[in-house]
Amino acid sequence: MERFVADGFVKVESVVPREVADKARAGLWRQIGLSPDDPAGWTQPVVWAADLTGAGPFGEIVRSPRLGAALDLVAGRGGWLPMGSLGNIPVRFPKVPPADDRGWHIDSNTQGADGTWGVSGRPSTMLLLVLLSEVGAEDAPTRIRVGSQRDVAALLAERGGEVLDPFVAGPMVDRVSVERPVAHAVGRPGDVFLVHPFTVHAADEHLGSRPRFMSQAPVMLVRPWAPDDETALGRAVRG
């Protein structure tokens, strides 16, 4: 997990066999009513699918022992809550004008007093990216600013316990992390990326030829993160 501490994310290969991810992707094709063999139907840059039940191959992914062991190393044994499903899954299509959703940001991580979610320095979630298709450099991989979790931790510490609107926080975290090098979440079906709640990331334009299926699910932490946390989540902001 030293890569996670240094970079703010880590790739875990093959949390399930490839055929499990392939089955999940086949189900999502049916759900959205499109076909991998009929590119004429790919007219939108992003189509949203969802796993809301954790049934079948989706359950094999969220209950993967290999994934659970990786989460134990990052968040501490007993420090995270089991996932019931992968949630909403954006499917990005090639050869159409890109969606205007590619700004640098961190995901909402804190529930406010009014029940809405925003961004704070005491996050209750971390991010899990699950690849359900081949994702190469041209296949709209998520862009990740390496080491940016330390920039954002310092920024949010100055805001105290304030919960920021994600659209307000986006330009702020973009500005403080702009000098960081960029990595791309590429891999094979069944690979996952564990991402620190403060790591700045963004979608990318699809320049390839195969649709990209990747879930971006939150993993709930048992208790809100704190700066003195001795897990990899805490050490990652202290360098």
Coordinates of C-alpha atoms in Angstrom, one line a residue:
M1 CA 0.0 0.0 0.0
E2 CA 3.0 2.3 -0.1
R3 CA 1.9 3.3 -3.6
F4 CA -1.4 4.4 -2.2
V5 CA 0.3 6.5 0.5
A6 CA 2.6 8.2 -2.0
D7 CA 0.2 8.6 -5.0
G8 CA -3.3 8.8 -3.4
F9 CA -4.5 5.7 -5.4
V10 CA -3.6 2.2 -6.1
K11 CA -4.5 -0.3 -8.8
V12 CA -5.5 -3.8 -7.7
E13 CA -5.6 -6.2 -10.6
S14 CA -8.1 -9.0 -11.1
V15 CA -10.3 -8.7 -8.0
V16 CA -12.5 -11.1 -10.0
P17 CA -11.8 -13.3 -13.0
R18 CA -12.2 -11.4 -16.3
E19 CA -15.3 -13.5 -17.2
V20 CA -17.2 -12.2 -14.2
A21 CA -16.6 -8.6 -15.3
D22 CA -17.6 -9.7 -18.9
K23 CA -20.9 -11.0 -17.6
A24 CA -21.6 -7.8 -15.7
R25 CA -20.9 -5.8 -18.9
A26 CA -23.2 -8.0 -21.0
G27 CA -26.0 -7.3 -18.5
L28 CA -25.4 -3.6 -18.7
W29 CA -25.6 -3.7 -22.5
R30 CA -29.0 -5.3 -22.2
Q31 CA -30.0 -2.7 -19.5
I32 CA -29.2 0.3 -21.7
G33 CA -30.8 -1.3 -24.8
L34 CA -27.8 -1.0 -27.0
S35 CA -25.5 -3.5 -28.7
P36 CA -21.7 -3.9 -28.9
D37 CA -22.2 -5.0 -32.5
D38 CA -24.2 -2.0 -33.6
P39 CA -22.2 1.2 -33.4
A40 CA -24.9 3.1 -35.3
G41 CA -26.8 3.2 -32.0
W42 CA -24.0 4.9 -30.1
T43 CA -25.3 8.4 -30.5
Q44 CA -24.7 9.8 -27.0
P45 CA -21.3 10.4 -25.3
V46 CA -22.5 9.0 -22.0
V47 CA -25.3 6.6 -21.2
W48 CA -26.0 5.8 -17.5
A49 CA -26.6 2.2 -16.3
A50 CA -26.8 1.0 -12.8
D51 CA -26.3 -2.0 -10.5
L52 CA -28.7 -1.4 -7.6
T53 CA -29.0 -5.0 -6.3
G54 CA -25.6 -6.6 -6.2
A55 CA -27.0 -9.6 -7.9
G56 CA -25.0 -12.1 -10.1
P57 CA -21.6 -11.0 -11.3
F58 CA -22.0 -7.6 -9.5
G59 CA -22.2 -9.4 -6.2
E60 CA -19.1 -11.4 -7.0
I61 CA -17.3 -8.1 -7.5
V62 CA -18.4 -6.3 -4.4
R63 CA -17.9 -9.3 -2.2
S64 CA -14.5 -10.2 -3.8
P65 CA -12.1 -11.4 -1.1
R66 CA -9.2 -9.8 -3.0
L67 CA -11.0 -6.5 -3.0
G68 CA -11.9 -6.8 0.7
A69 CA -8.2 -7.5 1.6
A70 CA -7.1 -4.4 -0.4
L71 CA -9.7 -2.2 1.4
D72 CA -8.5 -3.6 4.8
L73 CA -5.0 -2.5 3.9
V74 CA -6.1 1.0 2.9
A75 CA -8.9 1.8 5.4
G76 CA -8.0 -0.7 8.2
R77 CA -9.6 -3.9 9.1
G78 CA -13.1 -3.1 10.2
G79 CA -12.7 0.5 8.9
W80 CA -15.1 0.2 5.9
L81 CA -18.6 -1.0 5.3
P82 CA -19.3 -3.8 2.8
M83 CA -20.8 -2.6 -0.4
G84 CA -24.2 -3.8 -1.5
S85 CA -23.9 -2.9 -5.2
L86 CA -21.8 -0.9 -7.6
G87 CA -24.4 1.8 -8.0
N88 CA -24.5 4.1 -11.0
I89 CA -22.3 3.2 -13.9
P90 CA -21.5 5.7 -16.7
V91 CA -20.9 4.1 -20.1
R92 CA -18.7 6.3 -22.3
F93 CA -19.0 6.0 -26.1
P94 CA -16.5 6.9 -28.8
K95 CA -16.8 8.8 -32.1
V96 CA -19.4 11.3 -30.7
P97 CA -18.8 14.8 -29.3
P98 CA -17.7 14.5 -25.7
A99 CA -19.9 15.3 -22.7
D100 CA -19.1 18.5 -20.8
D101 CA -18.4 16.6 -17.6
R102 CA -14.6 16.4 -17.6
G103 CA -13.6 19.0 -14.9
W104 CA -11.1 18.2 -12.2
H105 CA -12.8 17.5 -8.9
I106 CA -13.1 15.2 -5.9
D107 CA -16.3 13.3 -5.2
S108 CA -18.8 14.3 -2.6
N109 CA -17.7 12.7 0.6
T110 CA -19.7 14.2 3.5
Q111 CA -23.4 14.3 4.3
G112 CA -24.5 17.7 5.5
A113 CA -27.1 18.5 8.2
D114 CA -29.7 18.9 5.6
G115 CA -29.1 15.5 4.1
T116 CA -27.4 16.6 1.0
W117 CA -23.8 15.5 0.1
G118 CA -20.8 17.8 -0.3
V119 CA -17.0 18.0 0.2
S120 CA -15.3 18.4 3.5
G121 CA -12.0 17.7 5.3
R122 CA -13.7 14.9 7.3
P123 CA -14.8 12.5 4.6
S124 CA -17.0 9.5 5.2
T125 CA -16.3 7.8 1.9
M126 CA -13.5 6.8 -0.4
L127 CA -13.7 6.1 -4.1
L128 CA -13.7 2.8 -5.9
L129 CA -13.3 2.6 -9.7
V130 CA -14.2 -0.8 -11.1
L131 CA -13.2 -1.6 -14.7
L132 CA -15.9 -3.7 -16.5
S133 CA -14.3 -3.3 -20.0
E134 CA -10.8 -3.0 -21.5
V135 CA -9.7 0.6 -20.8
G136 CA -6.6 1.8 -22.7
A137 CA -5.1 5.2 -23.0
E138 CA -7.6 6.3 -25.6
D139 CA -10.7 4.7 -24.0
A140 CA -11.7 7.6 -21.8
P141 CA -9.7 6.5 -18.7
T142 CA -10.2 8.5 -15.6
R143 CA -7.4 11.0 -15.2
I144 CA -5.8 11.1 -11.7
R145 CA -3.5 13.8 -10.3
V146 CA -0.7 11.9 -8.6
G147 CA -0.2 13.0 -5.0
S148 CA -2.9 15.6 -5.1
Q149 CA -4.5 14.2 -1.9
R150 CA -1.9 16.2 0.1
D151 CA -2.8 19.5 -1.7
V152 CA -6.5 19.0 -1.0
A153 CA -6.0 17.9 2.6
A154 CA -4.2 21.2 3.3
L155 CA -6.9 23.2 1.4
L156 CA -9.8 21.6 3.3
A157 CA -8.0 21.9 6.7
E158 CA -8.2 25.7 6.2
R159 CA -12.0 25.4 5.9
G160 CA -12.5 23.7 9.2
G161 CA -15.6 21.5 9.3
E162 CA -17.3 23.3 6.4
V163 CA -19.1 21.1 3.9
L164 CA -18.7 22.7 0.5
D165 CA -20.9 22.4 -2.6
P166 CA -19.1 20.0 -5.0
F167 CA -19.4 22.6 -7.8
V168 CA -17.7 25.2 -5.5
A169 CA -15.0 22.8 -4.4
G170 CA -14.1 21.7 -8.0
P171 CA -12.3 24.8 -9.1
M172 CA -10.6 25.1 -5.7
V173 CA -9.1 21.6 -5.8
D174 CA -8.2 22.0 -9.5
R175 CA -6.2 25.1 -8.7
V176 CA -4.2 23.7 -5.8
S177 CA -3.3 20.5 -7.6
V178 CA -2.6 21.8 -11.1
E179 CA 1.1 21.1 -11.0
R180 CA 0.7 17.4 -10.1
P181 CA 1.6 14.8 -12.8
V182 CA -1.3 12.9 -14.3
A183 CA -1.9 9.1 -14.3
H184 CA -4.6 7.2 -16.1
A185 CA -6.9 4.5 -14.8
V186 CA -6.2 1.9 -17.5
G187 CA -6.6 -1.9 -17.2
R188 CA -8.6 -5.0 -17.9
P189 CA -12.1 -6.1 -16.9
G190 CA -12.0 -7.0 -13.2
D191 CA -9.3 -4.5 -12.2
V192 CA -10.1 -1.9 -9.7
F193 CA -8.6 1.4 -8.4
L194 CA -8.8 2.4 -4.8
V195 CA -8.8 6.2 -4.7
H196 CA -8.2 8.5 -1.6
P197 CA -11.2 10.8 -0.9
F198 CA -9.0 13.9 -1.5
T199 CA -7.3 12.7 -4.7
V200 CA -8.2 15.0 -7.6
H201 CA -9.5 13.2 -10.8
A202 CA -11.4 13.9 -13.9
A203 CA -13.2 12.1 -16.8
D204 CA -11.5 12.2 -20.2
E205 CA -12.6 12.4 -23.8
H206 CA -13.1 9.0 -25.6
L207 CA -10.7 8.8 -28.5
G208 CA -10.8 5.1 -29.0
S209 CA -13.2 2.7 -30.6
R210 CA -14.7 0.5 -27.8
P211 CA -17.3 1.7 -25.3
R212 CA -15.9 2.1 -21.7
F213 CA -17.8 0.5 -18.8
M214 CA -16.5 1.6 -15.4
S215 CA -18.3 2.1 -12.1
Q216 CA -17.3 4.8 -9.7
A217 CA -18.8 3.7 -6.4
P218 CA -18.2 5.2 -2.9
V219 CA -17.0 2.9 -0.2
M220 CA -18.5 4.1 3.2
L221 CA -16.0 4.4 6.0
V222 CA -17.1 3.2 9.5
R223 CA -16.1 6.6 11.0
P224 CA -15.2 9.9 9.3
W225 CA -11.5 10.2 8.3
A226 CA -9.3 12.2 10.7
P227 CA -5.8 13.7 10.1
D228 CA -4.2 11.6 12.7
D229 CA -5.6 8.4 11.2
E230 CA -2.9 5.7 11.2
T231 CA -4.2 3.8 8.3
A232 CA -3.0 4.3 4.7
L233 CA -5.8 6.8 4.3
G234 CA -4.2 9.0 7.0
R235 CA -0.6 8.4 6.1
A236 CA -1.3 9.4 2.5
V237 CA -1.8 13.1 3.4
R238 CA 1.2 13.3 5.6
G239 CA 3.7 12.2 2.9

